[in-house]
Amino acid sequence: MEKAQLAENGPVRGTMVIRPYGYSLWERIQSEIDARIKRAGAENVYLPLFIPEAYFKREAEHVEGFSPELAVVTHAGGKELTEPLVVRPTSETLFGELMAKWVQSHRDLPLLLNQWVNVVRWEMRPRLFLRTSEFLWQEGHTAHASYEDAAAYARRIHLDVYRDFLRSVLALPVLVGVKTARERFAGAINTMTCEAMMGDGKALQTATSHELGQNFAKAFDMTFSDADGRRQLCWTTSWGSSTRLVGGLIMGHGDDSGLLVPPRLAPTQVVVLAVKDDAGVLAAAREQCDQLDRAGVRARVDDAVGKGFGRRVTDWELKGVPLRIEIGPRDVEAGQFNIVRRDTGGRVPTEAAATAQAVPRLLETIQNDLLTRAEDQLASRTVQTESVEEAREAAQIGFARIPWRILGVEGEKSLATDAITVRCLQTADGQIPPDTSADDVMAVVGRSY
């Protein structure tokens, strides 16, 4: 975190200062997810940071679930406020109040909204990019005319936005499923999750999508006139992902040399290193970077030749840049450069004239290899079990799959005493189950961050 210059602790306990390189990773994540959200039909809005405390009290389960994490403003402008204000931990209640005003007719539905904001949840044990008292995220909120439409949209977001981004950009295979009642989002009737395995075998919840039923619609009188003129309650959803994804990137792909950033995510995909302070070398490095730019590759020149070459190589390895091209006097003379892969350390000698054509293919190879490596680890460290004790043992080093009919609520409580939780419930073939009471439903259990 420190050497790659990603982030550091802020002046208030639990807060985080995101440094430029760390923020550039978040910007790439934001851009990729935002494009997918918009393809799903949602539009971006911005809602206020402060939420009247009374809004939270309208949905009892919601306020109970968030109460320990709330930051509340009681004084402002030198005076005590007549009503305390909650610093947004999530915005279901505020969206509920506003969508109730914006939706009048079935013609106003579905209403599909998203916002990119900061939120505050007062963490007792903060960890940078995993659990901080303030973090950045997107939260989507939608209203629908029917349960079926709401459920289908929440699933679409979960699979076409989150799962697709995690696999195709972050190169992290994830298990998709639903949370148990114990782990479900406060106020939801169903919570879907994407669970990734980190390098140490622990789970990281990377994104969630919630079917809220009509709970918030009832609390905020969110109704619409149907085609026959009758008043009906809306069905709502919410869904979100956060800067925790940067934590997933670090722990999912990082190694002893530092970060390892998948090429599709990398702010800098290729760094062209000038080995020496030589006019011919510097000119060749800049020309090579220009050619890569024209080929659509995100490249930059490192011409800080006053710094030791080995130190510069180490710095770029720490940042996880997928490829580096080393150019020295002999390389210029020979018309051949070494392309070095960050993931394997392998060197690929390439004719200078062919480098701009070779690099995009190499980047795709690295992207695919990272996904394959993560898939292999997930498969090798997931064990099929048939008893609670077998699951408890297997969860010490990875994930355990156990029939939910065998584990059940009592088994879930038993595992919790050893800090092992049910990460999700799935069908036998790893899909989101339509009915968690079916005999073939499997529970995936493990330790988590």
Short mmCIF file of C-alpha atoms in Angstrom, two decimals:
data_model
loop_
_atom_site.label_atom_id
_atom_site.label_comp_id
_atom_site.label_asym_id
_atom_site.label_seq_id
_atom_site.Cartn_x
_atom_site.Cartn_y
_atom_site.Cartn_z
CA MET A 1 0.00 0.00 0.00
CA GLU A 2 2.76 2.40 0.99
CA LYS A 3 5.40 1.52 -1.59
CA ALA A 4 2.94 1.41 -4.51
CA GLN A 5 1.57 4.75 -3.26
CA LEU A 6 -2.05 3.63 -3.19
CA ALA A 7 -3.48 5.05 0.03
CA GLU A 8 -2.76 5.93 3.62
CA ASN A 9 -4.70 6.55 6.80
CA GLY A 10 -6.48 9.89 7.11
CA PRO A 11 -6.29 12.22 10.12
CA VAL A 12 -9.55 10.83 11.57
CA ARG A 13 -9.43 7.19 12.63
CA GLY A 14 -10.96 4.95 10.00
CA THR A 15 -10.68 7.43 7.13
CA MET A 16 -8.56 6.94 4.03
CA VAL A 17 -6.47 9.21 1.84
CA ILE A 18 -6.42 7.75 -1.67
CA ARG A 19 -3.23 8.76 -3.46
CA PRO A 20 -3.12 9.48 -7.23
CA TYR A 21 -2.15 5.97 -8.35
CA GLY A 22 -4.75 4.37 -6.08
CA TYR A 23 -7.36 6.82 -7.33
CA SER A 24 -6.47 6.11 -10.96
CA LEU A 25 -7.35 2.44 -10.30
CA TRP A 26 -10.70 3.53 -8.81
CA GLU A 27 -11.37 5.78 -11.81
CA ARG A 28 -10.88 2.84 -14.17
CA ILE A 29 -13.17 0.67 -12.03
CA GLN A 30 -15.76 3.44 -11.92
CA SER A 31 -15.63 3.96 -15.68
CA GLU A 32 -16.10 0.26 -16.47
CA ILE A 33 -18.94 -0.29 -14.00
CA ASP A 34 -20.68 2.98 -14.93
CA ALA A 35 -20.74 2.01 -18.61
CA ARG A 36 -22.38 -1.31 -17.73
CA ILE A 37 -24.93 0.35 -15.44
CA LYS A 38 -25.91 2.75 -18.22
CA ARG A 39 -26.25 -0.13 -20.69
CA ALA A 40 -28.72 -1.62 -18.21
CA GLY A 41 -30.79 1.56 -18.53
CA ALA A 42 -30.06 3.33 -15.24
CA GLU A 43 -29.30 7.06 -15.04
CA ASN A 44 -26.96 8.84 -12.65
CA VAL A 45 -28.20 11.31 -10.04
CA TYR A 46 -26.79 12.93 -6.92
CA LEU A 47 -28.61 12.99 -3.57
CA PRO A 48 -27.55 14.89 -0.42
CA LEU A 49 -25.02 13.64 2.11
CA PHE A 50 -27.28 14.40 5.09
CA ILE A 51 -30.46 12.41 5.72
CA PRO A 52 -33.08 13.36 8.34
CA GLU A 53 -32.97 10.84 11.18
CA ALA A 54 -36.75 10.47 10.92
CA TYR A 55 -36.37 8.89 7.47
CA PHE A 56 -34.35 6.04 8.95
CA LYS A 57 -36.91 5.39 11.65
CA ARG A 58 -39.61 4.73 9.07
CA GLU A 59 -38.20 1.31 8.14
CA ALA A 60 -37.62 -0.47 11.45
CA GLU A 61 -35.43 -3.34 10.23
CA HIS A 62 -33.26 -0.94 8.24
CA VAL A 63 -32.56 1.44 11.13
CA GLU A 64 -31.90 -1.49 13.46
CA GLY A 65 -29.40 -2.99 11.03
CA PHE A 66 -27.48 0.26 10.55
CA SER A 67 -27.82 1.82 14.00
CA PRO A 68 -24.35 0.80 15.32
CA GLU A 69 -22.64 2.24 12.23
CA LEU A 70 -24.38 5.61 11.97
CA ALA A 71 -22.59 8.93 12.22
CA VAL A 72 -25.08 11.58 13.37
CA VAL A 73 -24.79 15.38 13.18
CA THR A 74 -26.42 17.10 16.16
CA HIS A 75 -24.86 20.59 15.92
CA ALA A 76 -24.28 22.91 12.97
CA GLY A 77 -23.82 26.63 12.54
CA GLY A 78 -23.04 26.95 16.23
CA LYS A 79 -26.46 25.65 17.27
CA GLU A 80 -28.06 22.36 18.21
CA LEU A 81 -30.20 21.05 15.37
CA THR A 82 -33.92 20.57 15.96
CA GLU A 83 -33.62 17.17 14.25
CA PRO A 84 -30.41 15.12 14.08
CA LEU A 85 -29.03 14.41 10.61
CA VAL A 86 -27.56 11.05 9.62
CA VAL A 87 -24.43 11.13 7.44
CA ARG A 88 -25.42 8.83 4.61
CA PRO A 89 -24.44 5.17 5.25
CA THR A 90 -26.61 4.19 2.25
CA SER A 91 -29.53 5.98 0.65
CA GLU A 92 -32.55 3.66 0.55
CA THR A 93 -34.51 5.98 2.83
CA LEU A 94 -33.71 9.17 0.92
CA PHE A 95 -34.39 7.53 -2.44
CA GLY A 96 -37.62 6.15 -0.97
CA GLU A 97 -38.79 9.63 0.00
CA LEU A 98 -37.89 11.16 -3.39
CA MET A 99 -39.07 8.31 -5.60
CA ALA A 100 -42.43 8.41 -3.82
CA LYS A 101 -42.69 12.00 -5.08
CA TRP A 102 -41.39 11.29 -8.58
CA VAL A 103 -43.54 8.20 -9.27
CA GLN A 104 -47.26 8.80 -9.79
CA SER A 105 -48.31 6.54 -12.64
CA HIS A 106 -47.34 3.16 -14.09
CA ARG A 107 -45.97 5.24 -16.98
CA ASP A 108 -43.24 6.51 -14.60
CA LEU A 109 -42.00 2.95 -14.05
CA PRO A 110 -39.52 1.46 -13.99
CA LEU A 111 -37.49 4.28 -12.43
CA LEU A 112 -33.82 3.28 -12.66
CA LEU A 113 -31.33 5.48 -10.78
CA ASN A 114 -27.70 5.28 -9.66
CA GLN A 115 -25.30 7.59 -7.82
CA TRP A 116 -21.52 7.68 -7.30
CA VAL A 117 -20.89 9.09 -3.82
CA ASN A 118 -19.07 8.71 -0.52
CA VAL A 119 -20.75 7.01 2.44
CA VAL A 120 -19.94 6.79 6.14
CA ARG A 121 -20.21 3.69 8.31
CA TRP A 122 -18.40 3.98 11.63
CA GLU A 123 -16.07 0.98 11.62
CA MET A 124 -14.62 -0.44 14.83
CA ARG A 125 -11.73 -2.24 13.05
CA PRO A 126 -10.91 -0.24 9.91
CA ARG A 127 -8.62 -1.56 7.17
CA LEU A 128 -7.68 0.44 4.07
CA PHE A 129 -9.75 -0.45 1.00
CA LEU A 130 -11.65 -3.11 2.98
CA ARG A 131 -13.48 -1.47 5.84
CA THR A 132 -13.07 2.26 6.32
CA SER A 133 -15.41 4.66 8.07
CA GLU A 134 -15.73 6.64 4.84
CA PHE A 135 -15.49 5.02 1.43
CA LEU A 136 -16.49 5.63 -2.17
CA TRP A 137 -19.10 3.60 -4.00
CA GLN A 138 -21.99 3.51 -6.39
CA GLU A 139 -25.48 2.70 -5.20
CA GLY A 140 -28.35 1.96 -7.52
CA HIS A 141 -32.00 2.34 -6.53
CA THR A 142 -34.94 1.32 -8.68
CA ALA A 143 -38.74 1.19 -8.50
CA HIS A 144 -40.90 -1.24 -10.50
CA ALA A 145 -44.55 -2.05 -11.08
CA SER A 146 -44.24 -5.75 -10.21
CA TYR A 147 -42.19 -8.15 -8.12
CA GLU A 148 -41.15 -10.05 -11.24
CA ASP A 149 -39.79 -6.93 -12.95
CA ALA A 150 -37.88 -5.83 -9.85
CA ALA A 151 -36.38 -9.27 -9.27
CA ALA A 152 -35.37 -9.62 -12.92
CA TYR A 153 -33.67 -6.22 -12.92
CA ALA A 154 -31.74 -6.89 -9.71
CA ARG A 155 -30.50 -10.15 -11.22
CA ARG A 156 -29.58 -8.39 -14.47
CA ILE A 157 -27.47 -5.87 -12.57
CA HIS A 158 -25.86 -8.63 -10.55
CA LEU A 159 -24.85 -10.73 -13.54
CA ASP A 160 -24.42 -8.25 -16.42
CA VAL A 161 -22.79 -5.48 -14.40
CA TYR A 162 -21.01 -6.95 -11.38
CA ARG A 163 -20.15 -10.51 -12.40
CA ASP A 164 -19.20 -9.42 -15.90
CA PHE A 165 -16.93 -6.63 -14.64
CA LEU A 166 -15.26 -8.84 -12.05
CA ARG A 167 -14.50 -11.61 -14.53
CA SER A 168 -13.77 -9.70 -17.72
CA VAL A 169 -11.93 -6.67 -16.28
CA LEU A 170 -10.73 -7.49 -12.77
CA ALA A 171 -9.96 -11.10 -13.84
CA LEU A 172 -11.53 -12.42 -10.65
CA PRO A 173 -13.90 -15.40 -10.89
CA VAL A 174 -16.72 -14.99 -8.39
CA LEU A 175 -19.33 -17.21 -6.86
CA VAL A 176 -22.82 -15.79 -7.33
CA GLY A 177 -25.61 -16.71 -4.97
CA VAL A 178 -27.94 -15.40 -2.30
CA LYS A 179 -27.30 -14.53 1.32
CA THR A 180 -28.94 -16.39 4.18
CA ALA A 181 -31.46 -14.59 6.38
CA ARG A 182 -28.66 -14.05 8.92
CA GLU A 183 -26.47 -12.25 6.34
CA ARG A 184 -29.18 -10.47 4.35
CA PHE A 185 -29.18 -6.68 3.91
CA ALA A 186 -31.32 -4.92 6.53
CA GLY A 187 -34.78 -4.36 5.07
CA ALA A 188 -34.33 -6.64 2.02
CA ILE A 189 -36.32 -9.75 1.13
CA ASN A 190 -33.40 -11.17 -0.86
CA THR A 191 -29.71 -10.28 -1.20
CA MET A 192 -27.53 -11.57 -4.03
CA THR A 193 -23.76 -11.49 -3.66
CA CYS A 194 -20.54 -11.91 -5.64
CA GLU A 195 -17.93 -13.70 -3.52
CA ALA A 196 -14.28 -13.80 -4.60
CA MET A 197 -11.46 -15.87 -3.14
CA MET A 198 -8.38 -13.93 -2.14
CA GLY A 199 -4.82 -15.22 -2.33
CA ASP A 200 -4.94 -16.58 1.23
CA GLY A 201 -8.17 -18.51 0.66
CA LYS A 202 -10.43 -16.02 2.46
CA ALA A 203 -13.60 -14.64 0.89
CA LEU A 204 -14.23 -11.03 -0.09
CA GLN A 205 -17.77 -9.83 -0.75
CA THR A 206 -17.23 -7.69 -3.84
CA ALA A 207 -20.76 -6.54 -4.78
CA THR A 208 -24.34 -7.06 -3.63
CA SER A 209 -27.80 -6.61 -5.16
CA HIS A 210 -30.93 -6.45 -3.03
CA GLU A 211 -34.59 -7.11 -3.70
CA LEU A 212 -36.33 -4.83 -1.22
CA GLY A 213 -39.84 -6.10 -1.91
CA GLN A 214 -42.41 -3.51 -0.86
CA ASN A 215 -40.84 -2.75 2.52
CA PHE A 216 -39.54 0.70 1.62
CA ALA A 217 -42.54 1.42 -0.60
CA LYS A 218 -44.81 0.90 2.41
CA ALA A 219 -42.61 3.00 4.68
CA PHE A 220 -42.49 5.93 2.24
CA ASP A 221 -45.92 5.53 0.61
CA MET A 222 -44.35 4.87 -2.79
CA THR A 223 -47.42 4.14 -4.90
CA PHE A 224 -48.53 4.44 -8.52
CA SER A 225 -51.78 4.27 -10.47
CA ASP A 226 -51.91 1.12 -12.58
CA ALA A 227 -53.50 0.91 -16.03
CA ASP A 228 -56.94 0.57 -14.41
CA GLY A 229 -56.45 3.62 -12.19
CA ARG A 230 -55.94 1.63 -8.96
CA ARG A 231 -53.22 2.65 -6.49
CA GLN A 232 -50.49 0.04 -6.13
CA LEU A 233 -47.31 -0.16 -4.07
CA CYS A 234 -44.02 -0.13 -5.95
CA TRP A 235 -41.43 -2.91 -5.74
CA THR A 236 -37.89 -1.65 -5.23
CA THR A 237 -34.26 -2.77 -5.50
CA SER A 238 -30.86 -1.45 -4.47
CA TRP A 239 -27.35 -2.57 -5.41
CA GLY A 240 -23.79 -1.40 -4.86
CA SER A 241 -20.03 -1.84 -5.22
CA SER A 242 -17.25 0.18 -3.65
CA THR A 243 -13.55 0.97 -3.28
CA ARG A 244 -13.35 -2.47 -1.65
CA LEU A 245 -12.80 -3.64 -5.23
CA VAL A 246 -9.31 -2.13 -5.03
CA GLY A 247 -8.73 -4.33 -1.99
CA GLY A 248 -9.93 -7.30 -4.04
CA LEU A 249 -7.47 -6.41 -6.78
CA ILE A 250 -4.57 -6.23 -4.29
CA MET A 251 -5.36 -9.48 -2.48
CA GLY A 252 -6.69 -11.38 -5.48
CA HIS A 253 -3.68 -10.91 -7.77
CA GLY A 254 -0.84 -9.34 -5.77
CA ASP A 255 2.39 -11.21 -5.07
CA ASP A 256 5.62 -10.65 -3.14
CA SER A 257 6.74 -8.05 -5.69
CA GLY A 258 3.63 -5.91 -5.20
CA LEU A 259 0.50 -5.29 -7.20
CA LEU A 260 -0.40 -7.19 -10.34
CA VAL A 261 -2.99 -5.21 -12.30
CA PRO A 262 -4.98 -6.92 -15.08
CA PRO A 263 -4.34 -5.14 -18.41
CA ARG A 264 -7.98 -4.17 -19.04
CA LEU A 265 -8.01 -2.33 -15.71
CA ALA A 266 -4.47 -0.94 -15.67
CA PRO A 267 -4.27 2.88 -15.92
CA THR A 268 -0.82 2.33 -17.46
CA GLN A 269 -0.67 -0.90 -19.45
CA VAL A 270 2.91 -0.49 -20.67
CA VAL A 271 5.82 1.52 -19.32
CA VAL A 272 8.68 2.21 -21.73
CA LEU A 273 11.91 2.48 -19.74
CA ALA A 274 14.85 4.39 -21.12
CA VAL A 275 17.84 2.55 -19.65
CA LYS A 276 20.40 5.35 -20.03
CA ASP A 277 20.63 9.09 -20.56
CA ASP A 278 21.31 8.78 -24.27
CA ALA A 279 19.72 10.93 -26.98
CA GLY A 280 19.07 7.94 -29.24
CA VAL A 281 17.58 5.90 -26.39
CA LEU A 282 15.29 8.70 -25.24
CA ALA A 283 14.10 9.36 -28.79
CA ALA A 284 13.42 5.65 -29.36
CA ALA A 285 11.52 5.37 -26.07
CA ARG A 286 9.29 8.34 -26.91
CA GLU A 287 8.67 7.12 -30.44
CA GLN A 288 7.76 3.67 -29.11
CA CYS A 289 5.32 5.22 -26.64
CA ASP A 290 3.71 7.27 -29.43
CA GLN A 291 3.26 4.13 -31.53
CA LEU A 292 1.61 2.32 -28.61
CA ASP A 293 -0.70 5.29 -28.04
CA ARG A 294 -1.75 5.14 -31.68
CA ALA A 295 -2.42 1.41 -31.27
CA GLY A 296 -4.84 2.16 -28.41
CA VAL A 297 -2.48 1.07 -25.63
CA ARG A 298 -2.27 3.12 -22.42
CA ALA A 299 1.50 3.70 -22.32
CA ARG A 300 3.96 6.09 -20.71
CA VAL A 301 7.68 6.76 -20.88
CA ASP A 302 9.94 6.48 -17.84
CA ASP A 303 12.88 8.72 -18.70
CA ALA A 304 13.95 9.39 -15.10
CA VAL A 305 17.46 8.29 -16.00
CA GLY A 306 18.92 10.09 -13.00
CA LYS A 307 17.47 7.31 -10.85
CA GLY A 308 18.98 3.80 -10.85
CA PHE A 309 17.49 1.48 -13.48
CA GLY A 310 16.96 -1.35 -10.97
CA ARG A 311 15.10 0.96 -8.60
CA ARG A 312 12.81 2.12 -11.41
CA VAL A 313 12.06 -1.47 -12.43
CA THR A 314 11.18 -2.32 -8.83
CA ASP A 315 8.88 0.71 -8.56
CA TRP A 316 6.91 -0.31 -11.66
CA GLU A 317 6.68 -3.91 -10.46
CA LEU A 318 5.28 -2.63 -7.16
CA LYS A 319 2.59 -0.74 -9.10
CA GLY A 320 1.76 -3.87 -11.07
CA VAL A 321 2.04 -2.41 -14.60
CA PRO A 322 1.42 -5.43 -16.88
CA LEU A 323 4.27 -4.86 -19.36
CA ARG A 324 7.48 -2.91 -19.51
CA ILE A 325 9.68 -2.32 -22.54
CA GLU A 326 13.35 -1.80 -21.80
CA ILE A 327 15.33 0.29 -24.29
CA GLY A 328 19.06 0.78 -24.05
CA PRO A 329 21.78 1.77 -26.57
CA ARG A 330 22.31 -1.83 -27.72
CA ASP A 331 18.58 -2.34 -28.20
CA VAL A 332 18.36 0.76 -30.38
CA GLU A 333 21.34 -0.40 -32.41
CA ALA A 334 19.94 -3.91 -32.84
CA GLY A 335 16.42 -2.69 -33.58
CA GLN A 336 15.03 -5.15 -31.02
CA PHE A 337 13.47 -4.50 -27.60
CA ASN A 338 12.78 -6.70 -24.59
CA ILE A 339 9.14 -6.77 -23.51
CA VAL A 340 8.91 -8.01 -19.91
CA ARG A 341 5.72 -9.51 -18.43
CA ARG A 342 4.92 -8.46 -14.86
CA ASP A 343 2.94 -11.63 -14.13
CA THR A 344 5.61 -14.17 -15.11
CA GLY A 345 8.79 -12.09 -15.39
CA GLY A 346 9.26 -13.60 -18.83
CA ARG A 347 11.13 -11.61 -21.48
CA VAL A 348 9.82 -11.46 -25.03
CA PRO A 349 12.44 -10.17 -27.51
CA THR A 350 10.55 -8.24 -30.21
CA GLU A 351 11.59 -6.38 -33.33
CA ALA A 352 11.22 -2.65 -32.73
CA ALA A 353 9.02 -2.24 -35.80
CA ALA A 354 6.66 -5.02 -34.60
CA THR A 355 6.35 -3.98 -30.95
CA ALA A 356 3.15 -1.93 -31.30
CA GLN A 357 1.47 -4.92 -32.97
CA ALA A 358 2.78 -7.47 -30.47
CA VAL A 359 1.83 -5.59 -27.29
CA PRO A 360 -2.01 -5.75 -27.59
CA ARG A 361 -1.83 -9.53 -28.10
CA LEU A 362 0.46 -9.89 -25.08
CA LEU A 363 -1.88 -7.81 -22.94
CA GLU A 364 -4.83 -10.05 -23.81
CA THR A 365 -2.73 -13.13 -23.03
CA ILE A 366 -1.87 -11.73 -19.60
CA GLN A 367 -5.53 -10.86 -18.94
CA ASN A 368 -6.63 -14.40 -19.76
CA ASP A 369 -3.76 -15.99 -17.84
CA LEU A 370 -4.62 -14.03 -14.68
CA LEU A 371 -8.24 -15.18 -14.86
CA THR A 372 -7.18 -18.78 -15.45
CA ARG A 373 -4.77 -18.67 -12.50
CA ALA A 374 -7.49 -17.27 -10.22
CA GLU A 375 -9.98 -19.88 -11.45
CA ASP A 376 -7.50 -22.66 -10.76
CA GLN A 377 -6.96 -21.43 -7.22
CA LEU A 378 -10.69 -21.14 -6.57
CA ALA A 379 -11.25 -24.69 -7.83
CA SER A 380 -8.30 -26.22 -5.96
CA ARG A 381 -9.21 -24.60 -2.64
CA THR A 382 -12.93 -25.39 -2.70
CA VAL A 383 -13.88 -28.68 -1.04
CA GLN A 384 -17.15 -30.63 -1.23
CA THR A 385 -18.25 -31.66 2.27
CA GLU A 386 -21.12 -33.59 3.82
CA SER A 387 -20.96 -32.55 7.47
CA VAL A 388 -20.61 -29.38 9.51
CA GLU A 389 -17.28 -30.56 10.95
CA GLU A 390 -15.88 -31.31 7.49
CA ALA A 391 -16.95 -27.84 6.37
CA ARG A 392 -15.36 -26.27 9.44
CA GLU A 393 -12.02 -27.94 8.66
CA ALA A 394 -12.06 -27.14 4.94
CA ALA A 395 -12.90 -23.47 5.61
CA GLN A 396 -9.56 -22.99 7.36
CA ILE A 397 -7.75 -22.89 4.00
CA GLY A 398 -10.46 -22.05 1.48
CA PHE A 399 -14.15 -22.57 0.76
CA ALA A 400 -16.34 -25.52 1.68
CA ARG A 401 -19.52 -26.48 -0.15
CA ILE A 402 -22.11 -28.27 1.94
CA PRO A 403 -25.78 -29.05 1.26
CA TRP A 404 -27.89 -26.35 2.92
CA ARG A 405 -30.32 -29.01 4.14
CA ILE A 406 -27.41 -30.49 6.14
CA LEU A 407 -25.95 -27.20 7.40
CA GLY A 408 -29.13 -25.23 8.08
CA VAL A 409 -29.52 -22.34 10.50
CA GLU A 410 -28.10 -24.29 13.44
CA GLY A 411 -25.00 -25.30 11.51
CA GLU A 412 -24.58 -21.69 10.39
CA LYS A 413 -24.63 -20.56 14.03
CA SER A 414 -22.10 -23.25 14.96
CA LEU A 415 -19.64 -22.21 12.25
CA ALA A 416 -19.99 -18.57 13.27
CA THR A 417 -18.32 -19.37 16.60
CA ASP A 418 -15.12 -19.98 14.58
CA ALA A 419 -15.59 -16.83 12.43
CA ILE A 420 -16.78 -18.94 9.49
CA THR A 421 -19.80 -17.61 7.63
CA VAL A 422 -22.08 -18.74 4.85
CA ARG A 423 -20.82 -16.67 1.94
CA CYS A 424 -23.77 -17.58 -0.30
CA LEU A 425 -26.34 -20.20 -1.22
CA GLN A 426 -26.17 -21.63 -4.76
CA THR A 427 -27.72 -24.31 -6.90
CA ALA A 428 -25.65 -27.47 -7.34
CA ASP A 429 -24.24 -26.09 -10.61
CA GLY A 430 -23.25 -22.74 -9.07
CA GLN A 431 -26.17 -20.54 -10.14
CA ILE A 432 -28.43 -18.20 -8.16
CA PRO A 433 -31.15 -20.41 -6.65
CA PRO A 434 -34.77 -19.41 -7.31
CA ASP A 435 -35.81 -21.22 -4.11
CA THR A 436 -33.41 -21.69 -1.19
CA SER A 437 -35.57 -24.46 0.31
CA ALA A 438 -34.90 -26.82 -2.60
CA ASP A 439 -32.98 -30.01 -1.75
CA ASP A 440 -30.13 -29.28 -4.18
CA VAL A 441 -29.19 -25.88 -2.68
CA MET A 442 -25.57 -25.73 -1.59
CA ALA A 443 -24.03 -23.44 1.02
CA VAL A 444 -20.56 -22.02 0.38
CA VAL A 445 -18.81 -21.33 3.68
CA GLY A 446 -15.47 -19.74 4.50
CA ARG A 447 -13.59 -17.13 6.47
CA SER A 448 -13.84 -13.60 5.13
CA TYR A 449 -12.51 -10.04 5.21
#
